[in-house]
Amino acid sequence: MSLDAQTLIDWFADTARDLPWRKPECTAWGVLVSEIMLQQTPVARVEPIWHEWLERWPTPSAMAAASQGDVLRAWGKLGYPRRALRLHEAARAISNDHDDVVPDDVDTLLALPGIGAYTARAVAAFAYGQRCPVVDTNVRRVVARAVHGAGDAGPPSTTRDMNDVQVLLPEQDAAVFSAALMELGAVVCTARTPKCADCPVFDTCAWQHNGRPAYDGPVKVVQKFAGTDRQVRGLLLDVLRGTPDPVAKTRLDVVWSDAGQRDRCLDSLLVDGLVEQTATGLFALPGEH
DNA sequence: GATACGTGGCT
DNA sequence: TAGCCAAGTAT
């Protein structure tokens, strides 16, 4: 009952999107880059940037040789630019400590900056075919519905979520099964309007059998954006991405009227290493090599 | 466990 | 329109 692995694997073979990081010729580095970019970011926005990155920096050592500023500019407006900095750090660690080969075991991957419980297992599974639970927001939602019969997933709990998925993994083709689970959540078992008519596991779905109950867990807090430090940091960084040379603070002051918030955000960007101040007091993306 | 962290498309 | 949502991680 509930979620036959082979059914999902067959469905995936028939209908999976043709994403570049799923192609057989895609390297482990390509998979890692895709996983970092896809954190909290839709596929449509990632694809073009991913292609640029892999062409420009086809190996970890290639990216390790770039400056932080180059990496941040190439990241463009993907969002959460600290990801770019951490990926750059990871590239250097892989280049220096791992012979330019993306590690294939979860614990070693977890030790790299910007790689957490999800990404470490996604790389182990999708780049190296390992059998481990890969749990993202899509998988959590599919399991909540198809297995637990709930309207949506409750608050995440890494231990519990991974256990839930571990017991579903087939002995064979576990990595393909994980990709299929994610694909189902991304294109069929979606958050707002699930396309149950297209679902390959409709007949065994616990949510259907339960009469499609509404989500009854804790209220999910929606993150504000307008007016927050996140918006201001984004505006400041956008100025610096758009210019090759360091700029005077007056160039940054125009992006936000509240001087107190502006300065606080600029300071936090300096602390985060996303911005650097020159000896003459100008501001720029970090240029360290 | 809660919160901070970008950005833009969709309903 | 305002809010929801998108392959999370670090603290």
PDB file of C-alpha atoms (C1' of nucleotides) in Angstrom:
ATOM      1  CA  MET A   1       0.000   0.000   0.000  1.00  0.00           C
ATOM      2  CA  SER A   2       0.907   3.627  -0.481  1.00  0.00           C
ATOM      3  CA  LEU A   3       3.725   4.431  -2.822  1.00  0.00           C
ATOM      4  CA  ASP A   4       4.858   1.490  -4.881  1.00  0.00           C
ATOM      5  CA  ALA A   5       8.461   2.208  -5.817  1.00  0.00           C
ATOM      6  CA  GLN A   6       8.361   0.542  -9.207  1.00  0.00           C
ATOM      7  CA  THR A   7       5.244   2.435 -10.208  1.00  0.00           C
ATOM      8  CA  LEU A   8       7.001   5.695  -9.430  1.00  0.00           C
ATOM      9  CA  ILE A   9      10.209   4.659 -11.165  1.00  0.00           C
ATOM     10  CA  ASP A  10       8.289   3.695 -14.307  1.00  0.00           C
ATOM     11  CA  TRP A  11       6.351   6.949 -14.264  1.00  0.00           C
ATOM     12  CA  PHE A  12       9.581   8.866 -13.905  1.00  0.00           C
ATOM     13  CA  ALA A  13      11.135   7.033 -16.839  1.00  0.00           C
ATOM     14  CA  ASP A  14       8.172   8.024 -18.983  1.00  0.00           C
ATOM     15  CA  THR A  15       7.581  11.611 -17.954  1.00  0.00           C
ATOM     16  CA  ALA A  16      10.632  13.114 -16.243  1.00  0.00           C
ATOM     17  CA  ARG A  17      11.646  16.604 -17.312  1.00  0.00           C
ATOM     18  CA  ASP A  18      14.779  16.713 -19.415  1.00  0.00           C
ATOM     19  CA  LEU A  19      16.925  18.671 -16.956  1.00  0.00           C
ATOM     20  CA  PRO A  20      20.608  19.094 -17.819  1.00  0.00           C
ATOM     21  CA  TRP A  21      21.923  17.955 -14.436  1.00  0.00           C
ATOM     22  CA  ARG A  22      20.094  14.649 -14.923  1.00  0.00           C
ATOM     23  CA  LYS A  23      21.908  13.746 -18.117  1.00  0.00           C
ATOM     24  CA  PRO A  24      24.321  10.795 -17.881  1.00  0.00           C
ATOM     25  CA  GLU A  25      27.223  12.967 -19.005  1.00  0.00           C
ATOM     26  CA  CYS A  26      26.687  15.476 -16.208  1.00  0.00           C
ATOM     27  CA  THR A  27      29.567  15.362 -13.731  1.00  0.00           C
ATOM     28  CA  ALA A  28      29.299  15.165  -9.955  1.00  0.00           C
ATOM     29  CA  TRP A  29      30.432  18.776  -9.907  1.00  0.00           C
ATOM     30  CA  GLY A  30      27.548  19.669 -12.197  1.00  0.00           C
ATOM     31  CA  VAL A  31      25.162  17.902  -9.859  1.00  0.00           C
ATOM     32  CA  LEU A  32      26.577  19.704  -6.845  1.00  0.00           C
ATOM     33  CA  VAL A  33      26.296  23.107  -8.517  1.00  0.00           C
ATOM     34  CA  SER A  34      22.699  22.370  -9.483  1.00  0.00           C
ATOM     35  CA  GLU A  35      21.751  21.313  -5.967  1.00  0.00           C
ATOM     36  CA  ILE A  36      23.154  24.485  -4.419  1.00  0.00           C
ATOM     37  CA  MET A  37      21.458  26.682  -7.007  1.00  0.00           C
ATOM     38  CA  LEU A  38      18.139  24.885  -6.594  1.00  0.00           C
ATOM     39  CA  GLN A  39      17.946  25.557  -2.862  1.00  0.00           C
ATOM     40  CA  GLN A  40      14.814  27.669  -2.483  1.00  0.00           C
ATOM     41  CA  THR A  41      15.031  28.608  -6.146  1.00  0.00           C
ATOM     42  CA  PRO A  42      12.806  27.480  -9.058  1.00  0.00           C
ATOM     43  CA  VAL A  43      14.230  25.339 -11.865  1.00  0.00           C
ATOM     44  CA  ALA A  44      13.370  27.916 -14.517  1.00  0.00           C
ATOM     45  CA  ARG A  45      15.618  30.520 -12.936  1.00  0.00           C
ATOM     46  CA  VAL A  46      18.462  28.072 -12.288  1.00  0.00           C
ATOM     47  CA  GLU A  47      18.822  26.466 -15.715  1.00  0.00           C
ATOM     48  CA  PRO A  48      20.414  29.342 -17.667  1.00  0.00           C
ATOM     49  CA  ILE A  49      22.797  30.247 -14.850  1.00  0.00           C
ATOM     50  CA  TRP A  50      23.779  26.618 -14.359  1.00  0.00           C
ATOM     51  CA  HIS A  51      24.766  26.355 -18.036  1.00  0.00           C
ATOM     52  CA  GLU A  52      26.896  29.485 -17.794  1.00  0.00           C
ATOM     53  CA  TRP A  53      28.622  28.231 -14.670  1.00  0.00           C
ATOM     54  CA  LEU A  54      29.440  24.776 -15.982  1.00  0.00           C
ATOM     55  CA  GLU A  55      30.814  26.219 -19.200  1.00  0.00           C
ATOM     56  CA  ARG A  56      32.899  28.775 -17.369  1.00  0.00           C
ATOM     57  CA  TRP A  57      33.953  26.617 -14.419  1.00  0.00           C
ATOM     58  CA  PRO A  58      33.738  22.947 -15.500  1.00  0.00           C
ATOM     59  CA  THR A  59      35.636  21.695 -12.450  1.00  0.00           C
ATOM     60  CA  PRO A  60      35.945  22.651  -8.781  1.00  0.00           C
ATOM     61  CA  SER A  61      39.527  23.829  -9.333  1.00  0.00           C
ATOM     62  CA  ALA A  62      38.401  26.080 -12.187  1.00  0.00           C
ATOM     63  CA  MET A  63      35.980  27.840  -9.895  1.00  0.00           C
ATOM     64  CA  ALA A  64      38.470  27.848  -7.045  1.00  0.00           C
ATOM     65  CA  ALA A  65      40.722  29.977  -9.228  1.00  0.00           C
ATOM     66  CA  ALA A  66      38.060  32.647  -9.702  1.00  0.00           C
ATOM     67  CA  SER A  67      37.627  35.613  -7.390  1.00  0.00           C
ATOM     68  CA  GLN A  68      34.681  35.930  -5.036  1.00  0.00           C
ATOM     69  CA  GLY A  69      33.486  38.962  -6.960  1.00  0.00           C
ATOM     70  CA  ASP A  70      33.439  37.036 -10.236  1.00  0.00           C
ATOM     71  CA  VAL A  71      31.456  34.271  -8.593  1.00  0.00           C
ATOM     72  CA  LEU A  72      28.953  36.700  -7.094  1.00  0.00           C
ATOM     73  CA  ARG A  73      28.472  38.462 -10.427  1.00  0.00           C
ATOM     74  CA  ALA A  74      27.946  35.165 -12.201  1.00  0.00           C
ATOM     75  CA  TRP A  75      25.409  34.223  -9.530  1.00  0.00           C
ATOM     76  CA  GLY A  76      23.456  37.292 -10.624  1.00  0.00           C
ATOM     77  CA  LYS A  77      19.986  37.530  -9.152  1.00  0.00           C
ATOM     78  CA  LEU A  78      19.498  33.901  -8.195  1.00  0.00           C
ATOM     79  CA  GLY A  79      19.041  35.028  -4.609  1.00  0.00           C
ATOM     80  CA  TYR A  80      20.634  34.114  -1.279  1.00  0.00           C
ATOM     81  CA  PRO A  81      24.109  35.051  -2.550  1.00  0.00           C
ATOM     82  CA  ARG A  82      25.798  33.539   0.478  1.00  0.00           C
ATOM     83  CA  ARG A  83      25.198  30.281  -1.365  1.00  0.00           C
ATOM     84  CA  ALA A  84      27.578  31.434  -4.064  1.00  0.00           C
ATOM     85  CA  LEU A  85      30.259  32.284  -1.542  1.00  0.00           C
ATOM     86  CA  ARG A  86      29.882  28.929   0.177  1.00  0.00           C
ATOM     87  CA  LEU A  87      29.974  27.049  -3.110  1.00  0.00           C
ATOM     88  CA  HIS A  88      33.167  28.898  -3.917  1.00  0.00           C
ATOM     89  CA  GLU A  89      34.607  27.832  -0.547  1.00  0.00           C
ATOM     90  CA  ALA A  90      33.486  24.274  -1.205  1.00  0.00           C
ATOM     91  CA  ALA A  91      35.160  24.335  -4.612  1.00  0.00           C
ATOM     92  CA  ARG A  92      38.412  25.369  -2.986  1.00  0.00           C
ATOM     93  CA  ALA A  93      38.151  22.648  -0.377  1.00  0.00           C
ATOM     94  CA  ILE A  94      37.430  20.031  -3.039  1.00  0.00           C
ATOM     95  CA  SER A  95      40.295  21.308  -5.142  1.00  0.00           C
ATOM     96  CA  ASN A  96      42.775  21.484  -2.269  1.00  0.00           C
ATOM     97  CA  ASP A  97      41.775  18.562  -0.079  1.00  0.00           C
ATOM     98  CA  HIS A  98      39.981  16.083  -2.357  1.00  0.00           C
ATOM     99  CA  ASP A  99      42.057  15.992  -5.568  1.00  0.00           C
ATOM    100  CA  ASP A 100      39.432  18.030  -7.388  1.00  0.00           C
ATOM    101  CA  VAL A 101      36.910  15.200  -7.017  1.00  0.00           C
ATOM    102  CA  VAL A 102      33.522  15.856  -5.428  1.00  0.00           C
ATOM    103  CA  PRO A 103      33.353  13.544  -2.387  1.00  0.00           C
ATOM    104  CA  ASP A 104      31.019  10.565  -2.701  1.00  0.00           C
ATOM    105  CA  ASP A 105      30.210   9.915   0.929  1.00  0.00           C
ATOM    106  CA  VAL A 106      27.628  11.795   2.939  1.00  0.00           C
ATOM    107  CA  ASP A 107      29.785  12.660   5.934  1.00  0.00           C
ATOM    108  CA  THR A 108      32.542  14.180   3.835  1.00  0.00           C
ATOM    109  CA  LEU A 109      30.000  16.158   1.847  1.00  0.00           C
ATOM    110  CA  LEU A 110      28.377  17.395   5.060  1.00  0.00           C
ATOM    111  CA  ALA A 111      31.690  18.858   6.138  1.00  0.00           C
ATOM    112  CA  LEU A 112      31.743  21.190   3.138  1.00  0.00           C
ATOM    113  CA  PRO A 113      30.339  24.721   3.489  1.00  0.00           C
ATOM    114  CA  GLY A 114      26.779  25.228   2.282  1.00  0.00           C
ATOM    115  CA  ILE A 115      26.067  21.503   2.158  1.00  0.00           C
ATOM    116  CA  GLY A 116      23.495  20.249   4.630  1.00  0.00           C
ATOM    117  CA  ALA A 117      21.405  17.130   5.165  1.00  0.00           C
ATOM    118  CA  TYR A 118      19.536  17.464   1.885  1.00  0.00           C
ATOM    119  CA  THR A 119      22.340  18.457  -0.460  1.00  0.00           C
ATOM    120  CA  ALA A 120      24.835  15.919   0.867  1.00  0.00           C
ATOM    121  CA  ARG A 121      22.433  13.062   0.176  1.00  0.00           C
ATOM    122  CA  ALA A 122      21.249  14.506  -3.117  1.00  0.00           C
ATOM    123  CA  VAL A 123      24.839  14.500  -4.376  1.00  0.00           C
ATOM    124  CA  ALA A 124      25.528  11.025  -2.990  1.00  0.00           C
ATOM    125  CA  ALA A 125      22.378   9.704  -4.651  1.00  0.00           C
ATOM    126  CA  PHE A 126      22.185  11.600  -7.939  1.00  0.00           C
ATOM    127  CA  ALA A 127      25.886  11.863  -8.721  1.00  0.00           C
ATOM    128  CA  TYR A 128      27.030   8.524  -7.305  1.00  0.00           C
ATOM    129  CA  GLY A 129      23.919   6.337  -7.254  1.00  0.00           C
ATOM    130  CA  GLN A 130      23.991   5.732  -3.540  1.00  0.00           C
ATOM    131  CA  ARG A 131      20.997   4.464  -1.597  1.00  0.00           C
ATOM    132  CA  CYS A 132      20.195   7.138   0.960  1.00  0.00           C
ATOM    133  CA  PRO A 133      17.121   9.164   1.884  1.00  0.00           C
ATOM    134  CA  VAL A 134      16.966  12.426  -0.067  1.00  0.00           C
ATOM    135  CA  VAL A 135      14.432  14.655   1.638  1.00  0.00           C
ATOM    136  CA  ASP A 136      13.448  18.038   0.320  1.00  0.00           C
ATOM    137  CA  THR A 137      10.221  19.982   0.571  1.00  0.00           C
ATOM    138  CA  ASN A 138       8.711  18.062  -2.358  1.00  0.00           C
ATOM    139  CA  VAL A 139       9.452  14.700  -0.800  1.00  0.00           C
ATOM    140  CA  ARG A 140       8.103  15.803   2.551  1.00  0.00           C
ATOM    141  CA  ARG A 141       4.843  16.873   0.940  1.00  0.00           C
ATOM    142  CA  VAL A 142       4.454  13.674  -1.100  1.00  0.00           C
ATOM    143  CA  VAL A 143       5.109  11.499   1.936  1.00  0.00           C
ATOM    144  CA  ALA A 144       2.750  13.560   4.085  1.00  0.00           C
ATOM    145  CA  ARG A 145      -0.034  13.029   1.581  1.00  0.00           C
ATOM    146  CA  ALA A 146       0.521   9.669  -0.057  1.00  0.00           C
ATOM    147  CA  VAL A 147       1.794   7.854   3.046  1.00  0.00           C
ATOM    148  CA  HIS A 148       0.416   9.706   6.052  1.00  0.00           C
ATOM    149  CA  GLY A 149      -2.809  10.913   4.452  1.00  0.00           C
ATOM    150  CA  ALA A 150      -2.348  14.506   5.582  1.00  0.00           C
ATOM    151  CA  GLY A 151      -3.078  17.625   3.562  1.00  0.00           C
ATOM    152  CA  ASP A 152       0.509  18.784   3.744  1.00  0.00           C
ATOM    153  CA  ALA A 153       3.738  18.213   5.611  1.00  0.00           C
ATOM    154  CA  GLY A 154       4.097  19.578   9.108  1.00  0.00           C
ATOM    155  CA  PRO A 155       7.206  21.340  10.401  1.00  0.00           C
ATOM    156  CA  PRO A 156      10.396  19.655   9.207  1.00  0.00           C
ATOM    157  CA  SER A 157      12.253  17.237  11.451  1.00  0.00           C
ATOM    158  CA  THR A 158      15.358  15.921   9.745  1.00  0.00           C
ATOM    159  CA  THR A 159      15.535  12.709  11.749  1.00  0.00           C
ATOM    160  CA  ARG A 160      11.875  11.818  11.412  1.00  0.00           C
ATOM    161  CA  ASP A 161      11.650  12.894   7.777  1.00  0.00           C
ATOM    162  CA  MET A 162      14.660  10.823   6.788  1.00  0.00           C
ATOM    163  CA  ASN A 163      13.333   7.794   8.619  1.00  0.00           C
ATOM    164  CA  ASP A 164      10.025   8.162   6.790  1.00  0.00           C
ATOM    165  CA  VAL A 165      11.811   8.059   3.451  1.00  0.00           C
ATOM    166  CA  GLN A 166      14.419   5.464   4.388  1.00  0.00           C
ATOM    167  CA  VAL A 167      11.732   2.808   4.821  1.00  0.00           C
ATOM    168  CA  LEU A 168      10.321   3.595   1.385  1.00  0.00           C
ATOM    169  CA  LEU A 169      13.604   3.166  -0.489  1.00  0.00           C
ATOM    170  CA  PRO A 170      13.670   0.127  -2.770  1.00  0.00           C
ATOM    171  CA  GLU A 171      16.730  -2.119  -2.710  1.00  0.00           C
ATOM    172  CA  GLN A 172      17.363  -1.433  -6.379  1.00  0.00           C
ATOM    173  CA  ASP A 173      17.333   1.964  -8.061  1.00  0.00           C
ATOM    174  CA  ALA A 174      16.924   3.860  -4.809  1.00  0.00           C
ATOM    175  CA  ALA A 175      18.465   7.001  -6.294  1.00  0.00           C
ATOM    176  CA  VAL A 176      16.082   6.929  -9.259  1.00  0.00           C
ATOM    177  CA  PHE A 177      13.227   6.413  -6.828  1.00  0.00           C
ATOM    178  CA  SER A 178      14.341   9.504  -4.903  1.00  0.00           C
ATOM    179  CA  ALA A 179      14.468  11.555  -8.088  1.00  0.00           C
ATOM    180  CA  ALA A 180      11.003  10.280  -8.949  1.00  0.00           C
ATOM    181  CA  LEU A 181       9.650  11.228  -5.533  1.00  0.00           C
ATOM    182  CA  MET A 182      10.991  14.754  -5.943  1.00  0.00           C
ATOM    183  CA  GLU A 183       9.678  15.002  -9.477  1.00  0.00           C
ATOM    184  CA  LEU A 184       6.226  13.912  -8.349  1.00  0.00           C
ATOM    185  CA  GLY A 185       6.162  16.644  -5.731  1.00  0.00           C
ATOM    186  CA  ALA A 186       7.474  19.233  -8.157  1.00  0.00           C
ATOM    187  CA  VAL A 187       5.105  18.646 -11.058  1.00  0.00           C
ATOM    188  CA  VAL A 188       2.077  16.663  -9.810  1.00  0.00           C
ATOM    189  CA  CYS A 189       1.747  16.655  -6.038  1.00  0.00           C
ATOM    190  CA  THR A 190       2.278  20.405  -5.837  1.00  0.00           C
ATOM    191  CA  ALA A 191       1.652  22.599  -2.831  1.00  0.00           C
ATOM    192  CA  ARG A 192      -1.265  24.693  -3.983  1.00  0.00           C
ATOM    193  CA  THR A 193      -3.157  22.795  -6.659  1.00  0.00           C
ATOM    194  CA  PRO A 194      -2.087  19.162  -6.883  1.00  0.00           C
ATOM    195  CA  LYS A 195      -2.806  17.548 -10.247  1.00  0.00           C
ATOM    196  CA  CYS A 196      -4.222  14.363  -8.801  1.00  0.00           C
ATOM    197  CA  ALA A 197      -5.740  13.360 -12.144  1.00  0.00           C
ATOM    198  CA  ASP A 198      -2.184  12.915 -13.442  1.00  0.00           C
ATOM    199  CA  CYS A 199      -0.833  11.105 -10.406  1.00  0.00           C
ATOM    200  CA  PRO A 200       0.713   7.661 -10.943  1.00  0.00           C
ATOM    201  CA  VAL A 201      -0.006   6.643  -7.337  1.00  0.00           C
ATOM    202  CA  PHE A 202      -3.515   8.060  -7.101  1.00  0.00           C
ATOM    203  CA  ASP A 203      -5.045   4.651  -6.347  1.00  0.00           C
ATOM    204  CA  THR A 204      -2.911   4.040  -3.290  1.00  0.00           C
ATOM    205  CA  CYS A 205      -2.686   7.614  -2.024  1.00  0.00           C
ATOM    206  CA  ALA A 206      -3.549   7.795   1.674  1.00  0.00           C
ATOM    207  CA  TRP A 207      -4.700  11.390   1.299  1.00  0.00           C
ATOM    208  CA  GLN A 208      -7.284  10.343  -1.290  1.00  0.00           C
ATOM    209  CA  HIS A 209      -8.415   7.444   0.867  1.00  0.00           C
ATOM    210  CA  ASN A 210      -8.806   9.873   3.767  1.00  0.00           C
ATOM    211  CA  GLY A 211     -11.083  12.122   1.764  1.00  0.00           C
ATOM    212  CA  ARG A 212      -8.433  14.775   1.096  1.00  0.00           C
ATOM    213  CA  PRO A 213      -8.414  16.418   4.529  1.00  0.00           C
ATOM    214  CA  ALA A 214      -7.078  19.957   4.758  1.00  0.00           C
ATOM    215  CA  TYR A 215      -3.729  20.631   6.381  1.00  0.00           C
ATOM    216  CA  ASP A 216      -4.232  20.659  10.121  1.00  0.00           C
ATOM    217  CA  GLY A 217      -0.728  21.300  11.448  1.00  0.00           C
ATOM    218  CA  PRO A 218       0.769  24.448  12.937  1.00  0.00           C
ATOM    219  CA  VAL A 219       0.231  27.659  10.967  1.00  0.00           C
ATOM    220  CA  LYS A 220       3.139  28.223   8.633  1.00  0.00           C
ATOM    221  CA  VAL A 221       4.776  31.603   9.021  1.00  0.00           C
ATOM    222  CA  VAL A 222       5.166  33.398   5.725  1.00  0.00           C
ATOM    223  CA  GLN A 223       8.363  35.385   5.388  1.00  0.00           C
ATOM    224  CA  LYS A 224       7.904  39.038   4.593  1.00  0.00           C
ATOM    225  CA  PHE A 225      10.232  40.582   2.078  1.00  0.00           C
ATOM    226  CA  ALA A 226       9.186  44.169   1.300  1.00  0.00           C
ATOM    227  CA  GLY A 227      10.873  46.531   3.696  1.00  0.00           C
ATOM    228  CA  THR A 228      13.053  43.895   5.342  1.00  0.00           C
ATOM    229  CA  ASP A 229      16.811  43.820   5.637  1.00  0.00           C
ATOM    230  CA  ARG A 230      16.794  41.105   2.989  1.00  0.00           C
ATOM    231  CA  GLN A 231      15.356  43.526   0.481  1.00  0.00           C
ATOM    232  CA  VAL A 232      17.809  46.271   1.417  1.00  0.00           C
ATOM    233  CA  ARG A 233      20.793  43.913   1.275  1.00  0.00           C
ATOM    234  CA  GLY A 234      19.631  42.800  -2.146  1.00  0.00           C
ATOM    235  CA  LEU A 235      19.412  46.383  -3.373  1.00  0.00           C
ATOM    236  CA  LEU A 236      22.870  47.220  -2.064  1.00  0.00           C
ATOM    237  CA  LEU A 237      24.419  44.140  -3.612  1.00  0.00           C
ATOM    238  CA  ASP A 238      22.703  44.829  -6.908  1.00  0.00           C
ATOM    239  CA  VAL A 239      24.536  48.144  -7.159  1.00  0.00           C
ATOM    240  CA  LEU A 240      27.881  46.475  -6.610  1.00  0.00           C
ATOM    241  CA  ARG A 241      27.163  43.642  -9.052  1.00  0.00           C
ATOM    242  CA  GLY A 242      26.436  46.248 -11.696  1.00  0.00           C
ATOM    243  CA  THR A 243      29.747  48.039 -11.511  1.00  0.00           C
ATOM    244  CA  PRO A 244      33.259  46.710 -12.129  1.00  0.00           C
ATOM    245  CA  ASP A 245      34.885  49.324  -9.910  1.00  0.00           C
ATOM    246  CA  PRO A 246      34.541  50.163  -6.225  1.00  0.00           C
ATOM    247  CA  VAL A 247      31.949  52.859  -5.525  1.00  0.00           C
ATOM    248  CA  ALA A 248      31.569  55.625  -2.969  1.00  0.00           C
ATOM    249  CA  LYS A 249      29.045  55.168  -0.203  1.00  0.00           C
ATOM    250  CA  THR A 250      26.865  57.894  -1.754  1.00  0.00           C
ATOM    251  CA  ARG A 251      26.161  55.465  -4.600  1.00  0.00           C
ATOM    252  CA  LEU A 252      24.774  53.009  -2.077  1.00  0.00           C
ATOM    253  CA  ASP A 253      22.841  55.560  -0.075  1.00  0.00           C
ATOM    254  CA  VAL A 254      20.386  56.177  -2.889  1.00  0.00           C
ATOM    255  CA  VAL A 255      18.894  52.685  -2.826  1.00  0.00           C
ATOM    256  CA  TRP A 256      17.091  53.044   0.518  1.00  0.00           C
ATOM    257  CA  SER A 257      15.851  56.074   2.390  1.00  0.00           C
ATOM    258  CA  ASP A 258      16.137  54.777   5.935  1.00  0.00           C
ATOM    259  CA  ALA A 259      19.778  55.506   6.751  1.00  0.00           C
ATOM    260  CA  GLY A 260      19.817  53.434   9.895  1.00  0.00           C
ATOM    261  CA  GLN A 261      18.562  50.323   8.166  1.00  0.00           C
ATOM    262  CA  ARG A 262      20.797  50.986   5.186  1.00  0.00           C
ATOM    263  CA  ASP A 263      23.930  51.195   7.292  1.00  0.00           C
ATOM    264  CA  ARG A 264      22.990  48.174   9.336  1.00  0.00           C
ATOM    265  CA  CYS A 265      22.533  46.166   6.166  1.00  0.00           C
ATOM    266  CA  LEU A 266      25.776  47.353   4.630  1.00  0.00           C
ATOM    267  CA  ASP A 267      27.544  46.381   7.818  1.00  0.00           C
ATOM    268  CA  SER A 268      25.972  42.930   7.794  1.00  0.00           C
ATOM    269  CA  LEU A 269      27.073  42.455   4.196  1.00  0.00           C
ATOM    270  CA  LEU A 270      30.629  43.333   5.217  1.00  0.00           C
ATOM    271  CA  VAL A 271      30.409  40.866   8.096  1.00  0.00           C
ATOM    272  CA  ASP A 272      29.098  38.178   5.748  1.00  0.00           C
ATOM    273  CA  GLY A 273      31.952  38.762   3.340  1.00  0.00           C
ATOM    274  CA  LEU A 274      29.598  39.725   0.533  1.00  0.00           C
ATOM    275  CA  VAL A 275      30.966  43.266   0.400  1.00  0.00           C
ATOM    276  CA  GLU A 276      34.416  44.629   1.005  1.00  0.00           C
ATOM    277  CA  GLN A 277      35.723  48.106   1.729  1.00  0.00           C
ATOM    278  CA  THR A 278      38.842  49.338   0.002  1.00  0.00           C
ATOM    279  CA  ALA A 279      41.721  51.138   1.690  1.00  0.00           C
ATOM    280  CA  THR A 280      40.306  54.401   0.331  1.00  0.00           C
ATOM    281  CA  GLY A 281      36.875  53.751   1.845  1.00  0.00           C
ATOM    282  CA  LEU A 282      35.074  52.653  -1.309  1.00  0.00           C
ATOM    283  CA  PHE A 283      32.788  49.628  -1.473  1.00  0.00           C
ATOM    284  CA  ALA A 284      32.961  46.646  -3.830  1.00  0.00           C
ATOM    285  CA  LEU A 285      32.253  42.970  -4.159  1.00  0.00           C
ATOM    286  CA  PRO A 286      35.046  40.986  -2.522  1.00  0.00           C
ATOM    287  CA  GLY A 287      38.010  40.674  -4.861  1.00  0.00           C
ATOM    288  CA  GLU A 288      40.146  38.225  -2.949  1.00  0.00           C
ATOM    289  CA  HIS A 289      41.713  35.393  -4.880  1.00  0.00           C
TER     290      HIS A 289
ATOM    291  C1'  DG B   1      13.105  24.756  17.208  1.00  0.00           C
ATOM    292  C1'  DA B   2      12.789  29.448  15.408  1.00  0.00           C
ATOM    293  C1'  DT B   3      14.717  32.858  12.549  1.00  0.00           C
ATOM    294  C1'  DA B   4      17.461  35.193   8.907  1.00  0.00           C
ATOM    295  C1'  DC B   5      18.640  34.896   4.430  1.00  0.00           C
ATOM    296  C1'  DG B   6      16.945  37.027  -2.189  1.00  0.00           C
ATOM    297  C1'  DT B   7      14.167  37.054  -5.884  1.00  0.00           C
ATOM    298  C1'  DG B   8      10.403  36.788  -8.960  1.00  0.00           C
ATOM    299  C1'  DG B   9       6.345  34.309 -10.880  1.00  0.00           C
ATOM    300  C1'  DC B  10       1.739  32.888 -10.043  1.00  0.00           C
ATOM    301  C1'  DT B  11      -3.052  33.088  -8.292  1.00  0.00           C
TER     302       DT B  11
ATOM    303  C1'  DT C   1      -3.569  42.746  -4.765  1.00  0.00           C
ATOM    304  C1'  DA C   2      -1.188  40.641  -1.239  1.00  0.00           C
ATOM    305  C1'  DG C   3       0.222  36.487  -0.148  1.00  0.00           C
ATOM    306  C1'  DC C   4       2.020  32.072  -1.362  1.00  0.00           C
ATOM    307  C1'  DC C   5       5.632  29.432  -2.945  1.00  0.00           C
ATOM    308  C1'  DA C   6      10.315  27.646  -4.909  1.00  0.00           C
ATOM    309  C1'  DA C   7      15.441  20.816  -4.992  1.00  0.00           C
ATOM    310  C1'  DG C   8      17.793  24.525   2.343  1.00  0.00           C
ATOM    311  C1'  DT C   9      21.601  25.986   5.419  1.00  0.00           C
ATOM    312  C1'  DA C  10      23.601  28.112   9.338  1.00  0.00           C
ATOM    313  C1'  DT C  11      23.126  29.856  13.769  1.00  0.00           C
TER     314       DT C  11
END
